[in-house]
Short mmCIF file of C-alpha atoms in Angstrom, two decimals:
data_model
loop_
_atom_site.label_atom_id
_atom_site.label_comp_id
_atom_site.label_asym_id
_atom_site.label_seq_id
_atom_site.Cartn_x
_atom_site.Cartn_y
_atom_site.Cartn_z
CA MET J 1 -20.62 -13.87 -6.66
CA ILE J 2 -17.18 -12.36 -7.30
CA PHE J 3 -17.39 -9.53 -9.80
CA LYS J 4 -14.57 -10.43 -12.13
CA ASN J 5 -14.38 -9.22 -15.75
CA ASN J 6 -18.19 -8.91 -15.86
CA LYS J 7 -18.75 -6.42 -18.67
CA PRO J 8 -22.50 -5.88 -18.12
CA LEU J 9 -21.87 -4.98 -14.49
CA ILE J 10 -19.01 -2.68 -15.43
CA ARG J 11 -21.27 -0.86 -17.84
CA LYS J 12 -24.04 -0.73 -15.25
CA TYR J 13 -22.09 0.57 -12.31
CA MET J 14 -19.87 3.01 -14.21
CA LEU J 15 -16.45 4.25 -13.17
CA LEU J 16 -16.79 4.88 -9.46
CA GLN J 17 -18.67 1.65 -8.88
CA SER J 18 -15.92 -0.20 -10.73
CA ILE J 19 -13.27 1.35 -8.53
CA PHE J 20 -15.21 0.68 -5.32
CA LEU J 21 -16.22 -2.89 -6.02
CA ILE J 22 -13.87 -4.37 -8.58
CA ALA J 23 -10.45 -2.87 -7.90
CA THR J 24 -9.53 -5.23 -5.11
CA GLY J 25 -11.79 -8.17 -5.80
CA TYR J 26 -14.76 -6.98 -3.74
CA VAL J 27 -17.49 -9.52 -3.03
CA ASN J 28 -21.01 -8.44 -2.15
CA ALA J 29 -22.79 -11.76 -1.68
CA GLN J 30 -25.14 -12.99 0.99
CA SER J 31 -23.69 -15.70 3.20
CA ALA J 32 -25.75 -18.27 5.03
CA GLY J 33 -27.58 -15.62 7.08
CA LYS J 34 -28.86 -12.19 6.21
CA ALA J 35 -26.68 -10.56 8.85
CA SER J 36 -23.35 -11.10 7.09
CA LYS J 37 -21.65 -10.62 3.74
CA LYS J 38 -18.27 -11.49 2.35
CA ALA J 39 -15.42 -9.33 1.12
CA THR J 40 -12.45 -10.71 -0.79
CA TYR J 41 -9.08 -9.08 -1.33
CA VAL J 42 -6.43 -10.27 -3.76
CA ASN J 43 -2.69 -10.64 -3.10
CA PHE J 44 -1.66 -12.35 -6.34
CA ASN J 45 -3.44 -13.20 -9.58
CA SER J 46 -3.59 -16.71 -11.04
CA LEU J 47 -0.20 -16.15 -12.69
CA GLY J 48 1.32 -15.41 -9.29
CA LYS J 49 1.88 -11.73 -10.06
CA GLN J 50 1.32 -9.04 -7.42
CA VAL J 51 -1.96 -7.18 -7.74
CA THR J 52 -2.20 -3.45 -7.11
CA ARG J 53 -4.57 -2.34 -4.35
CA TYR J 54 -6.47 0.85 -5.10
CA ASP J 55 -8.26 3.34 -2.90
CA GLN J 56 -11.80 4.45 -3.67
CA LEU J 57 -10.56 7.12 -6.07
CA GLY J 58 -8.70 4.51 -8.09
CA ASP J 59 -5.18 5.49 -6.95
CA ALA J 60 -2.73 2.85 -5.74
CA ILE J 61 -2.56 2.69 -1.95
CA ASP J 62 0.61 4.41 -0.77
CA ALA J 63 1.16 3.39 2.87
CA HIS J 64 4.10 1.07 3.46
CA ASP J 65 5.95 -0.50 6.44
CA GLY J 66 3.07 0.31 8.79
CA GLU J 67 0.08 -1.57 10.18
CA ILE J 68 -3.68 -2.10 10.15
CA ALA J 69 -5.49 -1.06 13.36
CA LEU J 70 -9.17 -1.21 14.37
CA PHE J 71 -10.71 1.76 16.19
CA ASN J 72 -14.45 2.21 16.82
CA GLY J 73 -15.45 -0.32 14.18
CA VAL J 74 -13.26 1.23 11.46
CA TYR J 75 -10.03 -0.28 10.12
CA TYR J 76 -7.12 2.11 9.61
CA LEU J 77 -4.09 1.42 7.45
CA TYR J 78 -1.08 3.49 8.47
CA GLY J 79 2.13 3.63 6.49
CA THR J 80 5.03 5.57 5.03
CA SER J 81 4.32 7.41 1.79
CA TYR J 82 6.76 7.24 -1.13
CA ASP J 83 4.78 9.23 -3.70
CA CYS J 84 6.96 12.35 -3.51
CA GLY J 85 10.03 10.32 -4.53
CA PHE J 86 11.73 9.24 -1.30
CA GLU J 87 14.61 6.87 -2.02
CA TRP J 88 16.60 5.32 0.79
CA GLY J 89 20.25 6.35 0.39
CA ASN J 90 19.56 9.11 -2.14
CA LYS J 91 20.72 12.34 -0.50
CA ILE J 92 18.51 14.59 -2.63
CA ALA J 93 15.33 12.57 -2.05
CA PRO J 94 12.57 14.33 -0.04
CA PHE J 95 10.66 12.83 2.87
CA CYS J 96 7.02 12.20 1.93
CA GLY J 97 5.42 11.69 5.35
CA PHE J 98 2.97 9.18 6.81
CA LYS J 99 -0.52 8.43 5.50
CA ALA J 100 -3.73 6.90 6.79
CA TYR J 101 -6.49 5.07 4.94
CA SER J 102 -9.79 3.90 6.43
CA SER J 103 -12.12 1.02 5.60
CA THR J 104 -15.02 -0.90 7.08
CA ASP J 105 -14.28 -4.13 5.19
CA LEU J 106 -10.47 -4.26 4.64
CA VAL J 107 -11.09 -4.05 0.88
CA ASN J 108 -12.42 -0.58 0.05
CA TRP J 109 -10.02 2.04 1.38
CA THR J 110 -10.49 5.81 1.62
CA ASP J 111 -7.43 8.06 1.61
CA ARG J 112 -7.50 10.11 4.84
CA GLY J 113 -4.40 12.13 4.09
CA PHE J 114 -1.23 12.67 6.08
CA LEU J 115 -0.87 12.19 9.82
CA PHE J 116 1.01 15.50 10.12
CA ASP J 117 2.67 18.03 7.82
CA ALA J 118 5.97 16.51 6.72
CA LYS J 119 6.82 19.22 4.19
CA THR J 120 8.28 21.54 6.82
CA GLU J 121 12.01 22.22 6.93
CA LEU J 122 12.18 20.52 10.35
CA TRP J 123 10.79 17.21 9.11
CA GLN J 124 12.75 17.28 5.88
CA THR J 125 15.91 17.78 7.93
CA ARG J 126 15.00 14.88 10.19
CA CYS J 127 13.87 12.40 7.54
CA ASP J 128 14.98 13.20 3.98
CA GLY J 129 17.53 11.26 1.94
CA LYS J 130 20.49 12.79 3.77
CA THR J 131 19.40 10.80 6.84
CA TYR J 132 18.52 7.13 7.32
CA GLY J 133 14.86 8.15 6.85
CA CYS J 134 11.75 7.86 9.05
CA PHE J 135 9.52 4.78 9.02
CA ARG J 136 6.94 2.45 10.59
CA PRO J 137 4.03 4.53 11.92
CA HIS J 138 2.14 2.62 14.64
CA VAL J 139 -0.94 3.98 16.42
CA ILE J 140 -2.51 2.78 19.70
CA TYR J 141 -5.37 4.18 21.75
CA ASN J 142 -5.01 5.13 25.42
CA SER J 143 -8.38 4.77 27.16
CA LYS J 144 -7.15 6.71 30.20
CA THR J 145 -6.03 9.83 28.36
CA GLN J 146 -8.51 9.26 25.50
CA LEU J 147 -5.73 10.03 23.05
CA TYR J 148 -4.38 8.15 20.05
CA VAL J 149 -0.62 7.72 20.34
CA LEU J 150 1.66 7.49 17.30
CA TRP J 151 5.22 6.11 17.45
CA ILE J 152 7.54 6.47 14.45
CA ASN J 153 11.12 5.29 13.89
CA VAL J 154 13.64 8.10 13.26
CA TYR J 155 17.43 8.37 13.14
CA ASP J 156 18.03 12.02 14.00
CA ASN J 157 18.07 11.57 17.78
CA ARG J 158 19.53 9.13 20.32
CA VAL J 159 16.48 7.07 21.19
CA GLY J 160 15.44 6.33 17.60
CA TYR J 161 11.76 7.28 17.94
CA ARG J 162 9.42 10.24 18.12
CA VAL J 163 5.95 10.23 19.64
CA PHE J 164 2.72 12.10 18.82
CA THR J 165 -0.85 12.30 20.10
CA SER J 166 -4.20 13.05 18.49
CA LYS J 167 -7.83 13.11 19.53
CA THR J 168 -8.76 11.07 16.44
CA PRO J 169 -7.17 8.07 14.70
CA ARG J 170 -6.92 10.12 11.50
CA GLY J 171 -4.95 12.95 13.08
CA PRO J 172 -3.58 15.48 12.76
CA PHE J 173 -1.00 14.22 15.24
CA THR J 174 1.05 16.59 17.36
CA GLU J 175 4.57 15.75 18.53
CA VAL J 176 5.16 15.45 22.28
CA ALA J 177 8.37 15.20 24.31
CA GLU J 178 11.11 12.93 22.99
CA PRO J 179 10.72 9.47 24.59
CA LYS J 180 13.33 7.69 26.69
CA LEU J 181 14.14 3.98 26.53
CA ALA J 182 16.41 1.67 28.44
CA ILE J 183 18.29 0.37 25.39
CA ASN J 184 21.15 2.44 23.90
CA SER J 185 20.41 5.48 26.06
CA ASP J 186 24.14 6.27 26.21
CA MET J 187 24.89 5.89 22.51
CA PRO J 188 25.74 8.76 20.10
CA VAL J 189 22.96 10.96 18.77
CA ALA J 190 21.78 10.24 15.21
CA GLY J 191 23.47 6.86 15.05
CA LEU J 192 22.13 3.42 14.20
CA ASN J 193 20.83 2.77 17.70
CA ASN J 194 17.24 1.49 17.63
CA GLY J 195 15.21 0.53 14.57
CA ASP J 196 11.95 -1.02 13.39
CA HIS J 197 9.37 -1.31 16.16
CA ASP J 198 5.81 -2.28 17.09
CA THR J 199 3.40 -1.04 19.75
CA PHE J 200 1.09 -3.34 21.70
CA VAL J 201 -1.64 -2.77 24.33
CA ASP J 202 -2.38 -5.69 26.65
CA ASP J 203 -5.82 -6.62 27.99
CA ASP J 204 -5.20 -4.64 31.20
CA GLY J 205 -4.31 -1.46 29.28
CA THR J 206 -0.57 -1.79 29.76
CA ALA J 207 1.38 -0.85 26.62
CA TYR J 208 4.69 -2.18 25.34
CA LEU J 209 7.19 -1.26 22.65
CA ALA J 210 8.95 -4.06 20.77
CA TYR J 211 11.98 -2.69 18.96
CA THR J 212 15.16 -3.56 17.11
CA ASP J 213 18.48 -3.00 18.88
CA TRP J 214 20.98 -2.20 16.15
CA ARG J 215 23.85 -1.97 18.62
CA ALA J 216 23.16 -5.62 19.40
CA LYS J 217 23.28 -6.37 15.66
CA GLY J 218 19.54 -6.63 15.24
CA ALA J 219 18.35 -8.26 18.47
CA ILE J 220 14.72 -7.63 19.48
CA ALA J 221 13.96 -5.92 22.82
CA ILE J 222 10.58 -5.34 24.51
CA GLU J 223 10.01 -2.48 26.97
CA LYS J 224 7.00 -1.57 29.07
CA LEU J 225 5.66 1.94 28.45
CA THR J 226 4.38 4.48 30.94
CA ASP J 227 0.65 4.80 31.62
CA ASP J 228 0.32 7.57 29.01
CA TYR J 229 2.18 5.42 26.38
CA LEU J 230 4.56 8.29 25.63
CA THR J 231 7.89 6.90 26.87
CA GLY J 232 9.59 3.83 28.30
CA THR J 233 9.62 2.75 31.95
CA GLY J 234 13.01 1.04 31.92
CA GLU J 235 11.37 -2.37 32.46
CA VAL J 236 12.80 -4.23 29.51
CA VAL J 237 13.74 -7.66 28.25
CA LYS J 238 16.78 -7.73 25.99
CA SER J 239 17.70 -10.21 23.26
CA VAL J 240 14.31 -11.78 22.61
CA THR J 241 16.18 -12.74 19.45
CA GLN J 242 19.96 -13.02 19.37
CA ALA J 243 20.86 -10.97 16.25
CA ASN J 244 20.27 -10.44 12.54
CA THR J 245 16.53 -9.81 12.95
CA GLU J 246 14.26 -6.76 12.74
CA ALA J 247 10.65 -5.59 12.29
CA PRO J 248 9.02 -7.15 15.38
CA CYS J 249 5.24 -7.73 15.43
CA LEU J 250 3.94 -8.23 18.99
CA PHE J 251 0.48 -9.67 19.74
CA LYS J 252 -1.42 -11.93 22.15
CA ARG J 253 -3.70 -14.91 21.55
CA ASN J 254 -5.35 -17.17 24.14
CA GLY J 255 -2.97 -16.07 26.89
CA ILE J 256 0.17 -16.61 24.78
CA TYR J 257 2.32 -13.67 23.66
CA TYR J 258 3.90 -13.85 20.23
CA VAL J 259 6.52 -11.79 18.46
CA ILE J 260 6.98 -12.36 14.73
CA PHE J 261 10.02 -10.80 13.08
CA SER J 262 12.07 -10.58 9.89
CA ASP J 263 14.57 -13.44 9.95
CA PRO J 264 17.11 -12.43 8.77
CA ASN J 265 17.02 -8.63 8.66
CA CYS J 266 17.39 -7.14 5.22
CA GLY J 267 16.40 -3.58 4.35
CA TYR J 268 13.98 -3.33 1.39
CA CYS J 269 14.52 -6.97 0.47
CA SER J 270 11.94 -9.22 -1.13
CA GLY J 271 11.46 -12.67 0.27
CA THR J 272 13.05 -12.51 3.72
CA GLY J 273 12.08 -15.18 6.23
CA ALA J 274 9.59 -14.84 9.08
CA SER J 275 10.04 -16.48 12.49
CA TYR J 276 8.36 -16.15 15.88
CA CYS J 277 8.95 -16.60 19.60
CA THR J 278 6.39 -17.09 22.40
CA ALA J 279 6.17 -16.18 26.08
CA LYS J 280 3.72 -16.07 28.99
CA SER J 281 4.50 -12.39 29.56
CA PRO J 282 5.66 -9.57 27.27
CA LEU J 283 8.80 -9.31 29.38
CA GLY J 284 9.59 -13.00 28.95
CA ALA J 285 11.08 -15.45 29.22
CA TRP J 286 10.82 -15.96 25.45
CA SER J 287 11.15 -19.22 23.55
CA ALA J 288 13.65 -20.03 20.85
CA PRO J 289 12.68 -18.83 17.35
CA ILE J 290 10.51 -20.98 15.08
CA LYS J 291 10.44 -20.23 11.35
CA ILE J 292 7.05 -20.10 9.61
CA SER J 293 8.13 -18.82 6.18
CA ASP J 294 11.33 -18.67 4.18
CA ASN J 295 10.23 -15.67 2.12
CA SER J 296 7.25 -13.94 3.82
CA CYS J 297 5.32 -14.58 0.60
CA GLY J 298 7.68 -12.43 -1.44
CA GLY J 299 8.05 -9.61 1.06
CA GLN J 300 9.38 -8.59 4.44
CA PRO J 301 7.31 -8.80 7.65
CA SER J 302 5.60 -5.53 8.53
CA PHE J 303 2.81 -6.22 11.05
CA VAL J 304 0.44 -8.66 12.68
CA SER J 305 -2.90 -7.01 13.38
CA ALA J 306 -5.15 -8.72 15.92
CA ILE J 307 -8.54 -7.40 14.91
CA LYS J 308 -12.14 -8.48 15.13
CA VAL J 309 -14.02 -9.41 11.98
CA SER J 310 -17.72 -10.12 12.64
CA GLY J 311 -16.92 -10.65 16.33
CA GLU J 312 -14.13 -13.16 15.69
CA MET J 313 -10.46 -12.38 16.32
CA VAL J 314 -8.36 -12.58 13.18
CA TYR J 315 -4.56 -12.25 13.21
CA ILE J 316 -3.65 -10.68 9.88
CA PHE J 317 0.00 -10.99 8.88
CA GLY J 318 1.23 -8.23 6.60
CA SER J 319 4.42 -8.02 4.58
CA ASP J 320 5.74 -5.34 2.24
CA LEU J 321 6.54 -6.65 -1.24
CA TRP J 322 9.60 -4.48 -1.73
CA ASN J 323 10.41 -5.35 -5.37
CA ASN J 324 13.96 -6.48 -4.64
CA ALA J 325 15.13 -3.10 -3.35
CA ALA J 326 13.96 -1.25 -6.49
CA LYS J 327 14.57 2.45 -6.07
CA ASN J 328 10.89 3.38 -6.44
CA GLU J 329 9.39 1.70 -3.41
CA ALA J 330 6.08 3.48 -4.05
CA LEU J 331 5.47 0.58 -6.45
CA ALA J 332 5.74 -1.98 -3.64
CA ASN J 333 2.54 -3.94 -3.07
CA TYR J 334 1.31 -5.78 0.02
CA TYR J 335 0.67 -9.32 1.19
CA TRP J 336 -2.09 -9.65 3.81
CA ALA J 337 -3.52 -12.93 5.11
CA PRO J 338 -4.72 -14.33 8.45
CA LEU J 339 -2.34 -16.55 10.38
CA THR J 340 -3.55 -20.02 11.32
CA PHE J 341 -2.76 -21.84 14.56
CA ALA J 342 -2.39 -25.43 15.75
CA ALA J 343 -4.32 -26.72 18.77
CA ASP J 344 -1.34 -26.05 21.06
CA GLY J 345 -1.07 -22.42 19.91
CA ALA J 346 1.81 -22.94 17.48
CA ILE J 347 1.63 -20.80 14.35
CA ASN J 348 1.21 -22.95 11.27
CA PRO J 349 3.65 -22.45 8.37
CA MET J 350 2.42 -19.74 6.00
CA LYS J 351 0.78 -20.86 2.73
CA CYS J 352 0.92 -17.56 0.82
CA GLU J 353 -2.75 -17.15 -0.08
CA LYS J 354 -3.53 -15.60 -3.47
CA THR J 355 -6.93 -14.38 -2.27
CA VAL J 356 -8.48 -13.98 1.17
CA THR J 357 -12.20 -13.85 1.93
CA LEU J 358 -13.48 -12.46 5.22
CA THR J 359 -17.08 -12.44 6.46
CA HIS J 360 -18.27 -9.08 7.77
CA SER J 361 -21.58 -7.93 9.11
CA ALA J 362 -23.67 -6.53 6.27
CA LYS J 363 -23.88 -3.28 8.19
CA ALA J 364 -20.09 -2.90 8.19
CA LEU J 365 -19.47 -3.24 4.48
CA SER J 366 -18.47 -0.13 2.57
CA ARG J 367 -21.15 1.26 0.31
CA SER J 368 -20.62 2.91 -3.03
CA LYS J 369 -22.86 5.35 -4.83
CA GLN J 370 -23.72 5.31 -8.47
CA VAL J 371 -22.66 8.45 -10.26
CA LYS J 372 -23.73 9.69 -13.64
CA ASN J 373 -20.87 10.42 -15.99
CA LYS J 374 -19.92 10.34 -19.62
CA LEU J 375 -17.94 7.11 -19.40
CA ASP J 376 -17.80 5.45 -22.81
CA ASN J 377 -15.19 2.72 -22.35
CA THR J 378 -13.42 1.15 -19.40
CA SER J 379 -10.96 -1.68 -19.04
CA GLY J 380 -12.28 -2.37 -15.55
CA SER J 381 -9.88 -2.32 -12.63
CA SER J 382 -9.67 -5.87 -11.29
CA GLY J 383 -6.39 -7.77 -11.22
CA PHE J 384 -4.06 -5.10 -12.62
CA THR J 385 -0.37 -4.84 -11.83
CA THR J 386 2.33 -2.23 -12.50
CA HIS J 387 5.23 -2.07 -14.95
CA CYS J 388 7.48 0.89 -15.77
CA ASP J 389 9.15 1.24 -19.18
CA ILE J 390 7.51 4.10 -21.11
CA GLY J 391 10.17 6.52 -22.28
CA ASN J 392 12.62 7.36 -25.03
CA SER J 393 11.69 5.21 -28.07
CA LEU J 394 9.39 2.77 -26.23
CA TRP J 395 5.73 3.62 -26.78
CA ARG J 396 2.60 1.82 -25.63
CA MET J 397 -0.91 1.77 -27.04
CA GLN J 398 -4.35 0.60 -25.92
CA ALA J 399 -7.01 0.17 -28.59
CA PHE J 400 -10.74 0.58 -27.92
CA THR J 401 -13.95 0.67 -29.90
CA ALA J 402 -16.10 3.77 -29.34
CA LYS J 403 -19.60 2.98 -28.12
CA ARG J 404 -21.13 6.32 -28.99
CA THR J 405 -20.57 9.13 -31.44
CA GLY J 406 -19.47 12.44 -30.02
CA GLU J 407 -16.52 14.37 -28.63
CA LEU J 408 -13.98 12.40 -26.61
CA THR J 409 -13.38 15.03 -23.93
CA SER J 410 -10.98 13.16 -21.66
CA LEU J 411 -9.39 9.86 -20.81
CA LYS J 412 -8.12 8.42 -17.56
CA PHE J 413 -4.86 6.54 -17.18
CA ILE J 414 -3.00 5.28 -14.11
CA THR J 415 0.69 6.09 -14.10
CA SER J 416 3.68 6.99 -11.96
CA LYS J 417 7.31 7.91 -12.59
CA SER J 418 10.63 6.39 -11.59
CA GLY J 419 14.19 7.58 -12.04
CA TYR J 420 13.48 11.29 -12.59
CA PRO J 421 12.20 11.51 -16.21
CA ASP J 422 13.40 14.65 -17.99
CA ALA J 423 10.32 15.04 -20.23
CA GLY J 424 6.57 14.83 -19.78
CA LEU J 425 4.16 12.04 -20.65
CA SER J 426 2.28 12.44 -23.95
CA PHE J 427 -1.11 11.02 -24.94
CA GLU J 428 -2.32 10.85 -28.53
CA LEU J 429 -5.58 9.56 -29.99
CA TYR J 430 -5.49 7.83 -33.39
CA LYS J 431 -7.69 5.70 -35.56
CA THR J 432 -6.25 2.20 -35.80
CA GLY J 433 -6.29 -0.15 -38.74
CA ALA J 434 -7.16 -3.83 -38.87
CA ASN J 435 -3.46 -4.66 -38.53
CA GLY J 436 -3.26 -2.93 -35.16
CA GLN J 437 -1.24 0.03 -36.47
CA ILE J 438 -2.13 3.68 -35.98
CA SER J 439 -3.61 5.45 -38.98
CA GLY J 440 -3.26 9.05 -40.13
CA LYS J 441 -2.57 12.07 -37.97
CA PRO J 442 -3.47 12.18 -34.27
CA ILE J 443 -7.05 13.24 -33.57
CA SER J 444 -6.06 14.80 -30.25
CA VAL J 445 -2.80 15.34 -28.35
CA ASN J 446 -1.94 16.34 -24.77
CA THR J 447 1.26 16.19 -22.70
CA ILE J 448 1.30 15.96 -18.92
CA ASP J 449 4.21 17.68 -17.17
CA ALA J 450 6.57 15.33 -15.33
CA ALA J 451 6.36 17.45 -12.17
CA THR J 452 2.62 16.71 -11.82
CA ILE J 453 3.10 12.92 -11.86
CA GLY J 454 3.97 11.17 -8.60
CA TRP J 455 6.00 8.06 -7.81
CA SER J 456 2.97 6.06 -6.65
CA PRO J 457 0.50 5.01 -9.38
CA LYS J 458 -2.41 7.45 -9.54
CA VAL J 459 -5.30 8.20 -11.85
CA ILE J 460 -4.55 11.15 -14.10
CA THR J 461 -7.28 12.80 -16.16
CA VAL J 462 -6.01 13.80 -19.59
CA LYS J 463 -8.06 16.43 -21.41
CA MET J 464 -8.66 15.55 -25.05
CA SER J 465 -10.73 17.06 -27.84
CA GLY J 466 -11.59 14.87 -30.79
CA ILE J 467 -14.67 13.43 -32.48
CA VAL J 468 -15.12 9.65 -32.33
CA LYS J 469 -17.73 7.51 -34.05
CA ALA J 470 -19.58 4.57 -32.56
CA GLY J 471 -18.23 1.23 -33.75
CA VAL J 472 -14.89 2.65 -34.92
CA LYS J 473 -11.64 1.44 -33.36
CA TYR J 474 -9.19 3.96 -31.93
CA GLY J 475 -5.86 3.76 -30.17
CA ILE J 476 -4.61 5.65 -27.10
CA VAL J 477 -0.86 6.07 -27.63
CA VAL J 478 1.27 6.87 -24.58
CA HIS J 479 4.92 7.93 -24.93
CA SER J 480 7.61 10.24 -23.58
CA ALA J 481 10.74 11.86 -24.98
CA SER J 482 12.47 11.32 -21.64
CA THR J 483 16.01 9.97 -21.91
CA LYS J 484 16.12 8.75 -18.32
CA GLY J 485 13.78 7.06 -15.93
CA CYS J 486 10.40 5.76 -17.07
CA TYR J 487 6.64 6.11 -16.70
CA SER J 488 4.53 3.21 -15.50
CA PHE J 489 1.26 1.69 -16.65
CA GLN J 490 -1.19 -0.79 -15.18
CA TYR J 491 -1.84 -3.99 -17.10
CA ASN J 492 -3.80 -7.23 -16.88
CA ASP J 493 -2.99 -10.33 -18.94
CA LEU J 494 -5.94 -12.39 -17.69
CA ALA J 495 -8.95 -10.31 -18.76
CA PRO J 496 -8.67 -9.20 -22.41
CA TYR J 497 -10.70 -6.10 -23.20
CA PRO J 498 -13.12 -7.07 -26.00
CA GLY J 499 -13.05 -3.72 -27.80
CA GLY J 500 -9.32 -3.72 -28.47
CA GLY J 501 -5.95 -4.75 -27.09
CA ALA J 502 -2.56 -3.47 -26.02
CA ALA J 503 0.41 -2.99 -28.33
CA ILE J 504 4.04 -1.93 -27.95
CA SER J 505 6.43 0.00 -30.19
CA ASN J 506 10.21 0.10 -29.83
CA ASP J 507 10.72 2.54 -32.72
CA SER J 508 8.88 5.63 -31.50
CA GLY J 509 5.49 4.61 -32.86
CA LYS J 510 6.49 3.67 -36.42
CA THR J 511 5.33 0.09 -35.93
CA PHE J 512 3.36 -1.57 -33.13
CA THR J 513 3.35 -5.21 -32.05
CA VAL J 514 0.11 -6.48 -30.53
CA GLU J 515 0.52 -7.98 -27.05
CA THR J 516 -1.77 -10.99 -26.92
CA ASN J 517 -4.39 -10.93 -24.13
CA ARG J 518 -2.93 -7.79 -22.55
CA THR J 519 -5.10 -4.87 -21.45
CA LEU J 520 -3.84 -1.52 -20.18
CA ARG J 521 -6.01 0.14 -17.60
CA PHE J 522 -7.88 3.09 -19.13
CA GLU J 523 -11.20 4.91 -19.35
CA THR J 524 -12.59 7.18 -22.07
CA TYR J 525 -15.32 9.83 -21.77
CA VAL J 526 -17.48 10.94 -24.69
CA GLU J 527 -20.10 13.68 -24.78
#
């Protein structure tokens, strides 16, 4: 049974259970045998809107243009963080670093922190907005050295990459010597030489790097790596694609090698095509490209992860939903779905699945623990998406009906910022009338400083202090005096909250207009 807008279960499992099981459409149902269970993740809701994926703390997952890898029965999501406000092309934007998340079911993800400390002057110099940035963390395991090897794309050196090792897949990773590659080894330092890449380990332990040759106008090259996976060997095949491509994803299935890529290349674009080539060897010869999607399901190809799910190989295609090059790419979501293949090994055209269900062993599924808390009301967390417009005279409100009498000590709200707001985010608690308008003076007020709010949606706990009475309707009003930028909120138009609804004001809270069927994501706590 899919737990979807099930109010009794939400009340029963409380906040943490809601986050663990509902946030991404988790399924905990017996399949035909007792040894397996199913887990479902959601790409788009029934209206076709992107759905935010949360980690187990309820924060939006912030790991982009990376990959999913499987090590020792645990799935790891690696990606570039944007929470600190990195903007491509903005010279004052900081570099945020690379993050890892772990999961045993591809649905419930735990934030494992950063792969290395990116706040240092060295890494800010290499990767901040004054440069082209640093992207695409890919991790492979070397069974000979027993080290995990991380390759990232940089633009501060000649080769275009830097390499790290760690004893664990979570890091911390330590940088090793700068790698050497056959392509563009004589080009200027810090130029547009080599770009988006992928790492791949073959069945015999040989590793390869597939990478974008910018000097060849976006042709894909594949080079064999040394036995320690730390640098190239010079054995390379050039021009797997002719030009105008990027973001290669190299994998193997039934003796056939595949490379899927963005076709055409387009930085931070939504809806670029995806094509693939095949070969009998990583070093070719490679076939002519075949297109499998015109829009990569609204995103740009990021990875293909060949991973086992309940003993069966699944080839998960991932694309970054870049929001049409919006400046705050921390708000970008993800499309993940298994590829399907014809009998001859051809990749079938992509269908852009709204939801994907995978069968795992019951042993592998993530477990949550019930926690006792003072949760009084919750909107739930399934099927929410992000919008950013709170600021200046635009206010938003979520009404709720108190379930118990006592002091409302805090509320939780998921938000982020875009465009450098110049004022904090204020929360006010009011009684609301039958007409949906706020009534009287605020019962409690608190303002969160802009500097404490990140660019990726996160749960913030707002301390409040006001008495509420069971059965009485109240409104949480959220606004900001900022004259630039905006603050975001999470909303769902498919699961109306029965105790109240959302409303919007364009005149600084003087009048509110009820938004039919809309629910803002919130939680209230009453002692």
